[in-house]
Amino acid sequence: MKLDSSRSLLIRLFILAVVVLVAPMTLISLRAMGEFEQGMNPEMDKKAAAIGRDVAAQVDRAVGYGIPVDKLVGVEEFFAPVLTANPEIRYLAITDKIGRVLFLRGAEKDELEPHYQAADLEMSSAEGIKASIGTYLDLALPVAPRGNLIAHVHVGFDQGYVVSKLHDILYDVLVVMAASLIIAFEILLFVVFFNVTGPLKLVGEVVERARHGDLSHVPGGASGDEVGRFVRAVAASIRNVDDLYRQLMAYIDEVRTAHFDKGVVEKVGDVEARISFQFRFSNTGKPLVLHQRRATDIRLPLFLFVFAEELSRAFMPLYVREVGQSLFGLSPEMIMALPIAVFMACIALASPFSSRLIDRLGARRVFLIGLVPAIAGYVMTGAAVGVIDLVLWRAITGLGYALVTMACQSYILGANHHSNRSQGMGVFVGAVLTASICGTAMGGVLAERVGFRATFFVSAVLVLLAGIVISHMLDSAAPPAAVAPQPRRNTMRLFTNWRFSVLMLFAAVPSKMALTGFLFFLVPVILTQGDWQVAEIARMVVLYPLVMVVVLPLAARLAEYPGWRIALVALGGLIGGGGLLTSLFLPSELSMMIAIAALGLSHGLSASPQLAMIPDLCWTECRNMGQTNVLAFVRLVERIGSTVGPLLAAAFIPVWGVDGAVVALGGVVLAMAVLFAGASLAYGTGPHIEAEEDLA
Amino acid sequence: MSWSLARKVSVALFAILLATMLTTAVFGYYKFEDVLSSLVRSRYSFVVFTIKQKVEDSLNLGFSLRQIRQVQDVIELEKARDDQIHGIDVYDHNGEVLFDTDRGVMGSRVPARWLEPLASPSGTAGATQPFSFIDEDAMVVGLPLVNSLGKVEGAVVLRYPEAYLERELGNLLGRLALEFLTVLSAFALAGTLAAYVLLRVVGRRLGAMETTLAKVLAVGGEAVPNPNADEFELRFAEFCDKSREAVEQITEASAEVERLDRLA
């Protein structure tokens, strides 16, 4: 195990976490399922008995009027509504004394009759006799007017019904377990980086300097554990050497000033020069304390923050519908889409302002400032009384979201040298995606149990927790991120670069339109129409980040080859648009699943290459405006797509219905993707940068 | 209070385990309760449905609801079959109780809330749909009684205790809670032990390096790294040697300066 590498330690700890979490959860879940099944069976029996008794009473009455059992008319028609109203009951039957089926609805005669004839039902009590027949549980109740057994009523229920009902519980358990494992991983990552790898990397840095004779720094930030003790021991040894050095220097100074013999002064000077040649000490009077920013410092708070936002992902439009249905004559669909669009618009508008604020105040402060509107936004969204205030609170949440995420990005950029910035951004994307997976899934489970409003309050608590973590972790005295101030130019001029414009308008914008318009807005609306529960909708929505997690690293690797980038972006667009059109050919739920997976695949394929293309397409703009400004502008333009998406989808619904809206949105996205694919063929021709001369 | 690495990791693991198990248990139990309560509700709804059918058969023969005396026998028979049933009431569209398993309340009026499900405009589905609500400590399931002309004549409702499920599930919950605590304790202990074993290596190696540093600085000599040492430990050994070298050089230099000072 390498001491200053988190990988091996993390793997061991994660295996431990998996064992410690999965084994007891599996054990207790299986036990609980068994108990739940046993708990449900008596109720199933009681219900079957209630139905059987009623049927037996009807037969008894008919026989009382003198009609022989086998001559009863319309019995199967009488069974039909009972079976329809009670889906757990699979069949109803009446047999004669020797088990011959007289009337049956819901099953095949051949399946049941041999069992009835073989069974000894003569002695059946008034409570009935239960028997297992294939996949059915059969309850036989006697029809015995005046104590004379003439027939049996059979009520058959599905043995798998209880199990199918328990499946929902199992899905919830699996969701919670998967989310817990991800959270466990994030927390262990934090514990290992913060307590082991981080301090040891710092020691490694100091040791590396000291090996070359540089004793000017000591590692900072020692905790109370073994690693902290070790860090203090290393620091103490360097301070010890530093003290000896300073005593020597003081002595040399004393000899120099007090001595009259020039030869001695010269020799003492030689000693000083020799020591100074061999070793380097701090010239501030004591060793400097070395601190280091790491991208991973910010990962846990970022994870918690995004997790909080994702909790409402699967039900936001449904919540809006619950809060209010009328606003300035807008259609109900437009009202449902509005808070999502406003949230995205606020992020877009607040992002440039956030960048400037970070330059002035530093990432930590802006993160903490951003938590205020975020917490207020979640609390007030949960307490919203109408659509207008809900939109306002979502706007405020969007402001907080922009401040916090920009602060995180800035911190990560400041913590990583230019060469490993992509690695740093990998930390950002990793935290966002994992938070997206478990936040969305947990949000569905949570909302189904505690309701939409309470889920927003949980989001507020999580954001507060993120604030507590960040305020404890990042040193308040730490200077703002060491990001070089970027020259500011009119970024709108980027649109004079046609390649950039085409990439933005026909690839980036439609991709975000599909994300917010389809996934964030249409999916919950459509699935809820199909009587899907929120937890089920959430499980469906989670497909998107899950597919992305798988595809993204592969696409990122391919994006390292410039030749692949345009192809991946074009292919991603076509897959995303094409996926949305599957509802033309397939049933709604299946097409939904395919469309979501296709969207995940599309974004997984195109996200990294799209970003990687920017410096290639806009190299003069990046030089003149600064790459950070150009990338911030890219984000801004993308957010326009995010804002337009839900509004466009909502506008389509009154015209074509919800399924039609998916197709229409897919049509728009696909058409733009085709245009991009066509235009991308010309990327390699003509003058490379048209705007170059203007800007230079 | 200083916490060792193992303690930090164990506490983190225990917190995650506890939160996960509690969340799962709470969500799982309430979901199960939902499923079971809907099953119980549907059973009682069926009982109500059979009574409704019998009453409506008579209504269709032209009797008024008040005249169908055999309803009292029907509802008493159903109550006698299930001791969990609090009571069954049949009331007219004005809210007057016409038949009740508790004969003492016949002639009284039902709460206004019980009339709400009947208030939907006649002819719409709302007026004929089953309804259920919680009334004080009882769950109420009911069905409107509709004559052959589609007019709502009243309703039949069945009351059963809200705490029915809790009573039914009390033992089950007790057993599960005990098992939950046992499993939680066992795995928390196992996790703690495993964390100590896993992180002892880190502590031991750091401790060894710390001892080497102290020894080299105090006694002198060369730092000898562990045979299985990784790159970090090898570099640290070099650091120890460099530190010792610095101490020796500076001490020698100090002695030299002192000697020069004394010579003069």
Short mmCIF file of C-alpha atoms in Angstrom, two decimals, chain A residues 1-4 9 12-13 16-17 20-21 23-25 27-28 31-32 35-36 39-40 43-44 46-47 50-51 53-54 82 86 88 165 168-169 172-173 176 180 184 187 191 195-196 200 203-204 207-208 210-211 213 215 223-227 229-230 233-234 237-238 241 244-245 248 251-252 255 259 264 267-268 271 274-275 278-279 281 445-446 448-449, chain B residues 2-6 8-9 12-13 16-17 20-21 23-24 27-32 34-36 39-40 42-43 46-47 49-50 53-54 57 78 81 164 168-169 172 175-176 179-180 183 187 190-191 194-195 198-199 201-203 205-206 209-210 213 217 230-233 235-236 238-239 242-243 245-247 249-251 253-254 256-258 260-261 264:
data_model
loop_
_atom_site.label_atom_id
_atom_site.label_comp_id
_atom_site.label_asym_id
_atom_site.label_seq_id
_atom_site.Cartn_x
_atom_site.Cartn_y
_atom_site.Cartn_z
CA MET A 1 0.00 0.00 0.00
CA LYS A 2 1.46 3.35 -1.05
CA LEU A 3 1.20 5.76 1.84
CA ASP A 4 0.82 8.99 -0.11
CA LEU A 9 -6.27 2.72 0.90
CA ARG A 12 -9.59 -1.32 0.87
CA LEU A 13 -11.85 1.01 2.81
CA LEU A 16 -14.89 -2.69 3.88
CA ALA A 17 -17.79 -0.24 3.42
CA VAL A 20 -20.32 -3.50 6.28
CA LEU A 21 -23.26 -1.94 4.43
CA ALA A 23 -24.27 -7.61 4.15
CA PRO A 24 -26.43 -6.33 7.04
CA MET A 25 -28.81 -4.57 4.67
CA LEU A 27 -29.70 -9.79 5.80
CA ILE A 28 -32.24 -7.52 7.42
CA ARG A 31 -35.75 -11.12 7.01
CA ALA A 32 -38.09 -8.14 6.74
CA GLU A 35 -41.94 -11.14 7.80
CA PHE A 36 -43.83 -8.73 5.54
CA GLY A 39 -47.85 -10.32 7.62
CA MET A 40 -49.75 -9.90 4.36
CA GLU A 43 -55.05 -10.33 5.11
CA MET A 44 -55.11 -12.00 1.70
CA LYS A 46 -59.41 -12.78 4.96
CA LYS A 47 -60.18 -11.02 1.73
CA ALA A 50 -64.93 -12.44 2.39
CA ILE A 51 -65.35 -12.79 -1.37
CA ARG A 53 -68.52 -16.16 1.55
CA ASP A 54 -70.43 -13.65 -0.53
CA VAL A 82 -65.74 -9.01 -8.75
CA ASN A 86 -60.09 -7.11 -6.96
CA GLU A 88 -55.27 -9.84 -6.56
CA LYS A 165 -46.26 -5.89 -3.94
CA ASP A 168 -41.74 -2.02 -4.64
CA ILE A 169 -40.32 -2.16 -1.13
CA ASP A 172 -36.72 1.29 -2.44
CA VAL A 173 -34.30 -0.75 -0.35
CA VAL A 176 -31.35 3.51 -0.57
CA SER A 180 -25.73 4.86 0.69
CA ALA A 184 -20.17 6.11 1.83
CA ILE A 187 -17.39 10.28 2.81
CA VAL A 191 -11.82 11.04 5.20
CA ASN A 195 -6.80 12.90 6.92
CA VAL A 196 -4.30 10.70 5.14
CA LEU A 200 1.07 12.90 3.46
CA VAL A 203 4.85 15.86 3.85
CA GLY A 204 6.02 14.34 0.57
CA VAL A 207 10.51 15.82 2.19
CA GLU A 208 11.26 16.24 -1.49
CA ALA A 210 14.49 18.70 2.18
CA ARG A 211 16.17 15.89 0.22
CA GLY A 213 18.70 20.62 1.13
CA LEU A 215 14.60 23.18 4.78
CA SER A 223 -4.66 16.71 13.09
CA GLY A 224 -4.75 14.63 16.26
CA ASP A 225 -4.41 11.22 14.61
CA GLU A 226 -1.39 9.10 13.60
CA VAL A 227 -0.89 11.08 10.41
CA ARG A 229 1.46 13.11 14.82
CA PHE A 230 3.73 12.13 11.97
CA ALA A 233 7.23 15.06 13.99
CA VAL A 234 8.46 16.02 10.50
CA SER A 237 12.58 17.96 13.06
CA ILE A 238 12.79 20.72 10.45
CA VAL A 241 17.37 22.06 12.34
CA LEU A 244 20.26 25.22 15.16
CA TYR A 245 20.83 27.13 11.93
CA LEU A 248 24.69 29.43 14.28
CA TYR A 251 26.75 33.37 16.62
CA ILE A 252 28.38 34.13 13.26
CA VAL A 255 31.70 36.99 15.88
CA HIS A 259 35.83 40.34 16.31
CA VAL A 264 38.69 34.93 11.72
CA LYS A 267 36.85 32.11 8.00
CA VAL A 268 33.53 32.50 9.81
CA VAL A 271 31.52 28.64 7.30
CA ARG A 274 29.34 26.62 3.20
CA ILE A 275 26.18 26.03 5.23
CA GLN A 278 24.52 23.12 1.34
CA PHE A 279 21.14 24.01 2.84
CA PHE A 281 16.42 27.98 5.10
CA VAL A 445 -38.24 7.67 -2.36
CA LEU A 446 -38.23 10.58 0.08
CA GLU A 448 -43.20 9.51 -1.85
CA ARG A 449 -42.90 9.05 1.88
CA SER B 2 -7.67 13.37 19.52
CA TRP B 3 -9.18 10.70 17.30
CA SER B 4 -7.17 7.98 15.64
CA LEU B 5 -7.66 7.28 11.94
CA ALA B 6 -9.37 3.99 12.70
CA LYS B 8 -12.61 8.35 12.44
CA VAL B 9 -13.25 5.73 9.76
CA ALA B 12 -18.00 7.40 9.60
CA LEU B 13 -18.90 3.83 8.67
CA ILE B 16 -23.51 5.63 7.30
CA LEU B 17 -24.64 2.15 8.35
CA THR B 20 -28.84 3.61 5.78
CA MET B 21 -30.50 0.98 7.94
CA THR B 23 -33.78 5.06 6.31
CA THR B 24 -34.40 1.69 4.72
CA PHE B 27 -39.21 3.67 4.22
CA GLY B 28 -39.67 -0.09 3.93
CA TYR B 29 -42.01 -0.28 6.90
CA TYR B 30 -44.20 2.61 5.77
CA LYS B 31 -44.36 1.25 2.26
CA PHE B 32 -45.38 -2.13 3.66
CA ASP B 34 -49.33 1.33 2.75
CA VAL B 35 -49.63 -1.96 0.88
CA LEU B 36 -51.21 -3.71 3.83
CA LEU B 39 -55.35 -4.52 1.22
CA VAL B 40 -57.36 -4.15 4.44
CA SER B 42 -60.08 -3.21 -0.17
CA ARG B 43 -61.35 -6.13 1.95
CA PHE B 46 -65.72 -5.45 -0.63
CA VAL B 47 -67.86 -6.02 2.46
CA PHE B 49 -69.88 -3.40 -1.74
CA THR B 50 -71.86 -6.56 -0.93
CA GLN B 53 -75.60 -4.50 -3.73
CA LYS B 54 -78.20 -5.98 -1.38
CA ASP B 57 -81.49 -4.58 -5.15
CA GLU B 78 -71.23 -8.68 8.72
CA ARG B 81 -68.25 -12.06 11.23
CA TYR B 164 -55.78 -2.07 13.49
CA GLU B 168 -51.59 -6.59 13.73
CA LEU B 169 -48.00 -5.61 13.14
CA LEU B 172 -43.70 -8.30 13.75
CA ARG B 175 -39.12 -8.96 16.25
CA LEU B 176 -37.70 -6.92 13.41
CA GLU B 179 -33.02 -8.25 14.77
CA PHE B 180 -32.24 -4.80 13.41
CA VAL B 183 -27.40 -6.91 13.05
CA PHE B 187 -21.73 -5.21 11.85
CA ALA B 190 -17.09 -5.94 12.78
CA GLY B 191 -16.60 -2.70 10.83
CA ALA B 194 -11.81 -4.27 10.38
CA ALA B 195 -11.05 -0.54 10.26
CA LEU B 198 -6.84 -2.06 8.01
CA LEU B 199 -5.49 1.21 9.31
CA VAL B 201 -0.69 -0.82 8.92
CA VAL B 202 -0.73 2.90 8.15
CA GLY B 203 -0.23 3.80 11.80
CA ARG B 205 4.45 2.42 9.16
CA LEU B 206 4.11 6.06 10.09
CA MET B 209 9.19 6.35 10.21
CA GLU B 210 8.67 8.71 13.12
CA LEU B 213 13.57 10.11 12.34
CA LEU B 217 18.45 12.83 14.77
CA ASP B 230 7.41 2.20 -0.92
CA GLU B 231 8.75 5.26 -2.67
CA PHE B 232 7.44 7.57 0.04
CA GLU B 233 9.29 5.66 2.76
CA ARG B 235 12.33 9.34 0.18
CA PHE B 236 11.59 9.79 3.86
CA GLU B 238 16.69 10.17 2.55
CA PHE B 239 15.00 13.07 4.35
CA LYS B 242 19.54 14.85 5.08
CA SER B 243 18.16 16.20 8.36
CA GLU B 245 23.44 15.68 7.86
CA ALA B 246 22.12 19.20 8.36
CA VAL B 247 22.25 18.84 12.13
CA GLN B 249 26.97 20.12 9.51
CA ILE B 250 25.46 22.93 11.54
CA THR B 251 26.81 21.47 14.80
CA ALA B 253 30.02 24.65 11.85
CA SER B 254 28.99 25.93 15.28
CA GLU B 256 34.24 25.58 14.17
CA VAL B 257 32.96 29.12 14.74
CA GLU B 258 33.37 28.65 18.48
CA LEU B 260 37.74 30.36 15.73
CA ASP B 261 36.18 32.71 18.25
CA ALA B 264 41.50 34.87 18.62
#
